[in-house]
Amino acid sequence: MARAGLTTERLTRGGAELADEVGFDQVTVSALARRFDVKVASLYSHVRNSQDLRTRIALLALEEMADRAADALAGRAGKDALTAFAGVYRDYAREHPGRYAAAQLRLDPETAATGAGVRHAAMTRAILRGYDLTEPDQTHAVRMLGSVFHGYVSLELAGGFSRSAPGSQESWNRIMDALDALLRNWPTA
């Protein structure tokens, strides 16, 4: 019988909190059992194994970011939408570094198709329609934006910009300006 109070959702959220505290790579069923002060076996009626737990945390993180992005994008277009969308990723990574790392987990195709990653892609494409990009340029631009956002955030979280001037925020603002200009003047093949 499952221990009273333990649910898959509660364990997933506990795992997400643990990821933010100690790093996503350190999240295991054993670590989660220690966090809840229960035996590992009592968790197996809620999560199959550590990979299942990590997948659930990834899906939670993607859902949380998608909800934030949808709120941030409401009523915005063009550079305002681009900047708001990028800001969601950056802010989320700063607030929840373990969850952000979880959101990068490679999911199997079936899980990915039912997760919030689909919403992220749709929102990114909606922003790009404001720049009049069509296929295949839209796909190239989606990949570029994802690479820039993730690359910058990852370097910033690792302290890569903390030792020199100008400040990280100033560089971020300049990058948003540059991305907007590039998207407005997207090169044609």
Tab-separated table of C-alpha atoms in Angstrom, residues 84-184:
chain	number	residue	atom	x	y	z
A	84	ALA	CA	9.291	38.614	-23.379
A	85	PHE	CA	9.687	35.038	-24.605
A	86	ALA	CA	13.462	35.080	-24.188
A	87	GLY	CA	13.079	36.642	-20.755
A	88	VAL	CA	10.893	33.763	-19.618
A	89	TYR	CA	13.665	31.268	-20.381
A	90	ARG	CA	16.332	33.385	-18.707
A	91	ASP	CA	14.261	34.136	-15.605
A	92	TYR	CA	13.129	30.540	-15.228
A	93	ALA	CA	16.706	29.275	-15.474
A	94	ARG	CA	17.836	31.723	-12.818
A	95	GLU	CA	14.967	30.856	-10.459
A	96	HIS	CA	14.972	27.108	-11.118
A	97	PRO	CA	18.379	25.975	-12.417
A	98	GLY	CA	17.687	22.287	-11.805
A	99	ARG	CA	14.311	22.389	-13.481
A	100	TYR	CA	15.780	24.334	-16.386
A	101	ALA	CA	18.403	21.592	-16.787
A	102	ALA	CA	15.580	19.036	-16.654
A	103	ALA	CA	13.802	20.803	-19.505
A	104	GLN	CA	16.817	19.943	-21.690
A	105	LEU	CA	16.353	16.205	-21.108
A	106	ARG	CA	15.970	14.284	-24.339
A	107	LEU	CA	12.509	12.730	-24.277
A	108	ASP	CA	11.351	9.783	-26.308
A	109	PRO	CA	9.250	10.880	-29.322
A	110	GLU	CA	5.923	9.759	-27.844
A	111	THR	CA	6.481	11.577	-24.547
A	112	ALA	CA	7.805	14.659	-26.326
A	113	ALA	CA	4.737	14.780	-28.580
A	114	THR	CA	2.400	14.918	-25.581
A	115	GLY	CA	4.481	17.335	-23.501
A	116	ALA	CA	4.588	21.116	-23.374
A	117	GLY	CA	7.546	21.238	-25.746
A	118	VAL	CA	4.943	21.314	-28.506
A	119	ARG	CA	3.528	24.518	-26.979
A	120	HIS	CA	7.022	26.064	-26.868
A	121	ALA	CA	7.508	25.366	-30.554
A	122	ALA	CA	4.077	26.779	-31.417
A	123	MET	CA	4.745	29.968	-29.450
A	124	THR	CA	8.139	30.406	-31.081
A	125	ARG	CA	6.586	29.988	-34.514
A	126	ALA	CA	3.836	32.459	-33.615
A	127	ILE	CA	6.495	35.048	-32.759
A	128	LEU	CA	8.248	34.370	-36.048
A	129	ARG	CA	5.062	34.815	-38.067
A	130	GLY	CA	5.206	38.414	-36.842
A	131	TYR	CA	8.471	38.674	-38.766
A	132	ASP	CA	6.855	37.196	-41.904
A	133	LEU	CA	9.088	34.118	-41.907
A	134	THR	CA	7.855	31.045	-43.704
A	135	GLU	CA	9.318	27.562	-44.058
A	136	PRO	CA	12.090	26.541	-44.139
A	137	ASP	CA	13.328	29.862	-42.731
A	138	GLN	CA	10.994	29.560	-39.757
A	139	THR	CA	12.619	26.285	-38.727
A	140	HIS	CA	16.095	27.780	-39.107
A	141	ALA	CA	15.041	30.735	-36.956
A	142	VAL	CA	13.481	28.484	-34.273
A	143	ARG	CA	16.777	26.621	-34.005
A	144	MET	CA	18.767	29.839	-33.902
A	145	LEU	CA	16.644	31.361	-31.147
A	146	GLY	CA	16.735	28.201	-29.064
A	147	SER	CA	20.502	28.008	-29.442
A	148	VAL	CA	21.043	31.636	-28.499
A	149	PHE	CA	18.687	31.568	-25.509
A	150	HIS	CA	20.024	28.293	-24.153
A	151	GLY	CA	23.644	29.128	-24.863
A	152	TYR	CA	23.486	32.516	-23.185
A	153	VAL	CA	21.551	31.252	-20.178
A	154	SER	CA	23.897	28.278	-19.717
A	155	LEU	CA	27.003	30.460	-19.863
A	156	GLU	CA	25.445	33.019	-17.540
A	157	LEU	CA	24.428	30.361	-14.980
A	158	ALA	CA	27.968	28.999	-15.044
A	159	GLY	CA	29.297	32.454	-14.146
A	160	GLY	CA	30.764	33.060	-17.588
A	161	PHE	CA	29.854	36.741	-17.704
A	162	SER	CA	30.420	37.695	-14.078
A	163	ARG	CA	34.049	38.753	-14.341
A	164	SER	CA	33.939	41.468	-16.944
A	165	ALA	CA	32.184	44.645	-17.982
A	166	PRO	CA	29.739	45.467	-19.416
A	167	GLY	CA	27.206	43.676	-17.280
A	168	SER	CA	25.308	40.625	-18.407
A	169	GLN	CA	22.001	42.512	-18.696
A	170	GLU	CA	23.488	45.029	-21.105
A	171	SER	CA	24.780	42.229	-23.319
A	172	TRP	CA	21.387	40.489	-23.125
A	173	ASN	CA	19.637	43.673	-24.273
A	174	ARG	CA	22.064	44.056	-27.181
A	175	ILE	CA	21.508	40.436	-28.195
A	176	MET	CA	17.731	40.969	-28.208
A	177	ASP	CA	18.234	44.040	-30.430
A	178	ALA	CA	20.484	42.037	-32.766
A	179	LEU	CA	18.061	39.113	-32.982
A	180	ASP	CA	15.180	41.469	-33.739
A	181	ALA	CA	17.200	43.175	-36.493
A	182	LEU	CA	18.239	39.825	-37.959
A	183	LEU	CA	14.689	38.508	-37.965
A	184	ARG	CA	13.398	41.696	-39.619
